[in-house]
Amino acid sequence: RKEVEQDPGPFNVPEGATVAFNCTYSNSASQSFFWYRQDCRKEPKLLMSVYSSGNEDGRFTAQLNRASQYISLLIRDSKLSDSATYLCVSGAGSYQLTFGKGTKLSVIP
Amino acid sequence: DAGVTQSPTHLIKTRGQQVTLRCSPKSGHDTVSWYQQALGQGPQFIFQYYEEEERQRGNFPDRFSGHQFPNYSSELNVNALLLGDSALYLCASSQTSGGAFSYNEQFFGPGTRLTVL
C-alpha cells in the first residue's frame, strides 16, 4: 500500500467550477501535511500547509482529519491558471516528504 | 535572492555510466534533500544532507550516493546507471531549526532531467 494515495484524475472542470481533491495517508507518525502544485515539466511548489483546524487561502481550502488519516483540498471558482498537478504530501519532522502520485486538473474555458 | 539552482538541466547517459548532479541551496538554507520523480509519479525521497552528513535515506540502492560541501551545496552521484534511473531529479533546500519535530518548508529547484539510453 502506498504511503500517500490520491486519485490521479484527470479532473476536467469548466471555469468557475468547484473541485475537490482527496488523499489518504498510511503513516500514523506523519506530523505535517501539505498540498504542492506542479506545473508541467516544472518543480513542485508549496500551495498550502494543512492543519486539523482547516485553513483557507483565498479560493483554496485544505482540511486534515487525523482520525481517518484523510486530507482534502477544495478549489472554488476555478481559473484557467489553476490547471496543474496537485500533489498531496505528508512529512515527518524536518526530514523526508512523502508525495502522492498527484492529481491532474485541467480547467476548461 | 537566488532560489535553489541545479545543474545541468538535462543530461543523456548510457547504461553503466556514472553521473553527478549538482545543487546550490537557497540563501540561508543549510539542508539539502534529493528526490527522484519518474514520469507520471510523485517525487520519491532519496536522501537528505545536513552538516555535511547524510541524515536520512529513502529506499534507494547504494548506487545512489551524495555529498554536502561546507557552503551547503550538494551533489548526487549515481553509479552503474540503469534504464530505470531515467527521471527528473529534484533538489530541495530548507533550514533546519526547532528540532527534529518541526517542519521547515522545502523549496525545490527546477530539477535535472536525466535520460539513460
Short mmCIF file of C-alpha atoms in Angstrom, two decimals:
data_model
loop_
_atom_site.label_atom_id
_atom_site.label_comp_id
_atom_site.label_asym_id
_atom_site.label_seq_id
_atom_site.Cartn_x
_atom_site.Cartn_y
_atom_site.Cartn_z
CA ARG A 1 0.00 0.00 0.00
CA LYS A 2 1.31 3.43 -0.98
CA GLU A 3 2.02 5.76 1.96
CA VAL A 4 0.09 8.60 0.33
CA GLU A 5 -2.71 7.79 -2.06
CA GLN A 6 -4.69 10.17 -4.21
CA ASP A 7 -6.97 9.95 -7.22
CA PRO A 8 -4.75 10.53 -10.28
CA GLY A 9 -7.58 12.09 -12.27
CA PRO A 10 -7.54 13.79 -14.65
CA PHE A 11 -10.19 16.17 -13.44
CA ASN A 12 -11.56 18.27 -16.30
CA VAL A 13 -13.74 21.09 -15.00
CA PRO A 14 -15.19 24.27 -16.51
CA GLU A 15 -14.06 27.69 -15.38
CA GLY A 16 -15.88 28.78 -12.24
CA ALA A 17 -16.50 25.25 -11.01
CA THR A 18 -15.66 23.96 -7.54
CA VAL A 19 -13.39 20.93 -7.44
CA ALA A 20 -12.30 18.75 -4.52
CA PHE A 21 -9.26 16.52 -4.22
CA ASN A 22 -8.92 13.82 -1.61
CA CYS A 23 -5.94 12.00 -0.25
CA THR A 24 -5.24 9.35 2.39
CA TYR A 25 -2.01 8.60 4.21
CA SER A 26 -0.95 5.41 5.95
CA ASN A 27 1.90 6.54 8.23
CA SER A 28 0.30 7.45 11.54
CA ALA A 29 3.62 9.04 12.59
CA SER A 30 3.20 11.76 9.97
CA GLN A 31 3.10 15.14 11.64
CA SER A 32 2.84 17.66 8.82
CA PHE A 33 0.75 17.76 5.70
CA PHE A 34 0.79 19.87 2.58
CA TRP A 35 -0.55 20.41 -0.88
CA TYR A 36 2.03 21.16 -3.55
CA ARG A 37 1.28 22.34 -7.05
CA GLN A 38 3.37 21.19 -10.02
CA ASP A 39 3.04 22.72 -13.47
CA CYS A 40 4.01 20.66 -16.49
CA ARG A 41 7.78 19.99 -16.56
CA LYS A 42 8.35 22.34 -13.61
CA GLU A 43 9.30 21.81 -9.98
CA PRO A 44 6.72 21.35 -7.21
CA LYS A 45 5.79 24.49 -5.31
CA LEU A 46 4.10 24.67 -1.92
CA LEU A 47 0.45 25.62 -2.30
CA MET A 48 -0.53 25.41 1.34
CA SER A 49 0.03 23.61 4.60
CA VAL A 50 -2.84 21.58 6.06
CA TYR A 51 -3.95 21.82 9.68
CA SER A 52 -6.52 19.87 11.69
CA SER A 53 -8.48 23.06 12.23
CA GLY A 54 -8.69 23.56 8.48
CA ASN A 55 -7.18 26.50 6.69
CA GLU A 56 -8.19 28.73 3.85
CA ASP A 57 -6.18 30.82 1.42
CA GLY A 58 -8.40 32.74 -0.94
CA ARG A 59 -10.20 30.24 -3.15
CA PHE A 60 -8.34 27.29 -1.64
CA THR A 61 -9.40 25.39 1.48
CA ALA A 62 -7.47 22.48 2.99
CA GLN A 63 -8.63 20.10 5.67
CA LEU A 64 -6.99 17.34 7.70
CA ASN A 65 -8.77 14.52 9.52
CA ARG A 66 -6.18 12.71 11.65
CA ALA A 67 -8.61 10.05 12.87
CA SER A 68 -9.38 8.99 9.30
CA GLN A 69 -5.88 9.84 8.00
CA TYR A 70 -7.52 11.88 5.29
CA ILE A 71 -6.56 15.18 3.64
CA SER A 72 -8.61 17.29 1.28
CA LEU A 73 -8.22 20.33 -0.94
CA LEU A 74 -11.13 22.39 -2.23
CA ILE A 75 -10.74 24.88 -5.05
CA ARG A 76 -13.61 27.29 -5.57
CA ASP A 77 -14.27 29.39 -8.68
CA SER A 78 -11.66 27.54 -10.75
CA LYS A 79 -9.47 29.61 -13.05
CA LEU A 80 -7.64 28.52 -16.19
CA SER A 81 -4.41 29.20 -14.30
CA ASP A 82 -5.32 26.52 -11.74
CA SER A 83 -4.59 23.84 -14.35
CA ALA A 84 -1.72 21.81 -12.89
CA THR A 85 -0.98 18.63 -10.99
CA TYR A 86 -1.77 18.79 -7.27
CA LEU A 87 0.45 16.70 -5.02
CA CYS A 88 -0.66 15.56 -1.58
CA VAL A 89 2.29 15.39 0.81
CA SER A 90 2.98 14.14 4.32
CA GLY A 91 6.08 14.83 6.35
CA ALA A 92 7.73 13.53 9.50
CA GLY A 93 9.70 16.25 11.19
CA SER A 94 12.27 18.14 9.16
CA TYR A 95 13.18 15.16 7.11
CA GLN A 96 11.65 13.49 4.14
CA LEU A 97 8.46 14.47 2.44
CA THR A 98 6.30 11.65 1.11
CA PHE A 99 4.39 12.57 -2.03
CA GLY A 100 1.32 11.07 -3.62
CA LYS A 101 1.31 10.48 -7.36
CA GLY A 102 -0.55 13.70 -7.95
CA THR A 103 -3.97 14.62 -9.33
CA LYS A 104 -4.06 16.36 -12.68
CA LEU A 105 -6.52 19.23 -13.01
CA SER A 106 -7.50 20.81 -16.30
CA VAL A 107 -9.75 23.88 -16.15
CA ILE A 108 -11.57 24.31 -19.44
CA PRO A 109 -12.77 27.68 -20.84
CA ASP B 1 17.65 36.34 -3.66
CA ALA B 2 18.55 33.32 -5.78
CA GLY B 3 16.39 30.29 -5.22
CA VAL B 4 17.56 26.71 -5.46
CA THR B 5 19.68 26.11 -8.53
CA GLN B 6 20.57 22.81 -10.15
CA SER B 7 22.94 21.79 -12.92
CA PRO B 8 22.87 20.54 -15.54
CA THR B 9 19.27 20.99 -16.68
CA HIS B 10 19.36 17.99 -18.98
CA LEU B 11 21.69 15.02 -19.28
CA ILE B 12 21.83 11.97 -21.51
CA LYS B 13 23.86 8.94 -20.42
CA THR B 14 24.13 5.30 -21.41
CA ARG B 15 23.61 2.26 -19.22
CA GLY B 16 26.51 1.53 -16.91
CA GLN B 17 27.81 5.08 -16.86
CA GLN B 18 28.09 7.30 -13.81
CA VAL B 19 26.52 10.73 -13.34
CA THR B 20 26.95 13.66 -10.93
CA LEU B 21 24.20 16.21 -10.39
CA ARG B 22 24.72 19.46 -8.53
CA CYS B 23 22.57 21.65 -6.32
CA SER B 24 23.00 25.04 -4.65
CA PRO B 25 20.51 25.73 -1.89
CA LYS B 26 18.51 28.88 -1.34
CA SER B 27 20.40 31.57 0.55
CA GLY B 28 20.19 30.95 4.30
CA HIS B 29 19.34 27.26 3.96
CA ASP B 30 21.60 24.58 5.38
CA THR B 31 19.76 21.37 4.48
CA VAL B 32 19.50 19.69 1.09
CA SER B 33 17.18 16.85 0.12
CA TRP B 34 17.18 14.93 -3.15
CA TYR B 35 14.13 13.42 -4.83
CA GLN B 36 13.62 11.28 -7.93
CA GLN B 37 10.48 11.87 -9.98
CA ALA B 38 9.68 9.32 -12.66
CA LEU B 39 7.20 10.24 -15.38
CA GLY B 40 3.65 10.25 -14.05
CA GLN B 41 4.75 9.73 -10.45
CA GLY B 42 5.21 11.95 -7.43
CA PRO B 43 8.73 12.75 -6.23
CA GLN B 44 10.38 10.00 -4.17
CA PHE B 45 12.80 10.84 -1.38
CA ILE B 46 16.38 9.70 -1.98
CA PHE B 47 18.26 11.23 0.96
CA GLN B 48 18.84 14.38 2.96
CA TYR B 49 22.10 16.10 3.90
CA TYR B 50 22.71 18.33 6.88
CA GLU B 51 26.03 19.40 8.38
CA GLU B 52 27.80 17.56 5.55
CA GLU B 53 26.33 14.23 6.59
CA GLU B 54 23.55 12.03 5.25
CA ARG B 55 20.81 12.45 7.84
CA GLN B 56 18.13 10.21 6.39
CA ARG B 57 17.82 7.91 3.40
CA GLY B 58 14.88 6.64 1.41
CA ASN B 59 14.53 3.28 -0.26
CA PHE B 60 17.26 3.67 -2.87
CA PRO B 61 20.24 1.35 -3.54
CA ASP B 62 23.83 2.18 -2.68
CA ARG B 63 24.41 3.17 -6.30
CA PHE B 64 22.92 6.47 -5.21
CA SER B 65 25.31 8.50 -3.08
CA GLY B 66 25.72 12.12 -2.19
CA HIS B 67 27.82 14.76 -0.62
CA GLN B 68 27.32 18.12 1.00
CA PHE B 69 30.02 20.77 1.00
CA PRO B 70 30.82 23.35 3.68
CA ASN B 71 28.96 26.01 1.67
CA TYR B 72 25.85 23.76 1.91
CA SER B 73 25.79 22.90 -1.80
CA SER B 74 25.33 19.26 -2.63
CA GLU B 75 26.00 16.60 -5.22
CA LEU B 76 24.06 13.47 -6.11
CA ASN B 77 26.06 10.65 -7.69
CA VAL B 78 24.54 7.66 -9.42
CA ASN B 79 26.77 4.76 -10.46
CA ALA B 80 26.11 1.93 -12.91
CA LEU B 81 23.14 3.69 -14.48
CA LEU B 82 20.08 1.64 -15.38
CA LEU B 83 17.33 2.50 -17.85
CA GLY B 84 15.01 2.85 -14.86
CA ASP B 85 17.10 5.70 -13.48
CA SER B 86 15.69 7.96 -16.20
CA ALA B 87 13.78 10.63 -14.28
CA LEU B 88 13.65 14.22 -13.12
CA TYR B 89 16.00 14.66 -10.17
CA LEU B 90 14.88 17.38 -7.81
CA CYS B 91 16.88 19.09 -5.13
CA ALA B 92 15.08 20.80 -2.26
CA SER B 93 16.60 23.07 0.35
CA SER B 94 15.37 24.02 3.79
CA GLN B 95 16.55 25.48 7.07
CA THR B 96 16.87 23.03 9.93
CA SER B 97 15.62 24.62 13.13
CA GLY B 98 13.32 23.90 16.03
CA GLY B 99 14.42 20.32 16.49
CA ALA B 100 13.62 17.17 14.58
CA PHE B 101 9.89 17.51 15.03
CA SER B 102 9.35 20.86 13.44
CA TYR B 103 8.73 21.26 9.78
CA ASN B 104 10.58 23.78 7.68
CA GLU B 105 9.33 24.35 4.14
CA GLN B 106 11.36 22.69 1.44
CA PHE B 107 11.97 24.79 -1.67
CA PHE B 108 12.56 22.87 -4.87
CA GLY B 109 14.97 23.62 -7.66
CA PRO B 110 13.99 23.25 -11.34
CA GLY B 111 15.46 19.76 -11.50
CA THR B 112 17.83 17.85 -13.74
CA ARG B 113 16.21 15.65 -16.35
CA LEU B 114 18.30 12.51 -16.76
CA THR B 115 17.79 10.18 -19.70
CA VAL B 116 19.55 6.81 -19.68
CA LEU B 117 19.78 5.08 -23.07
#
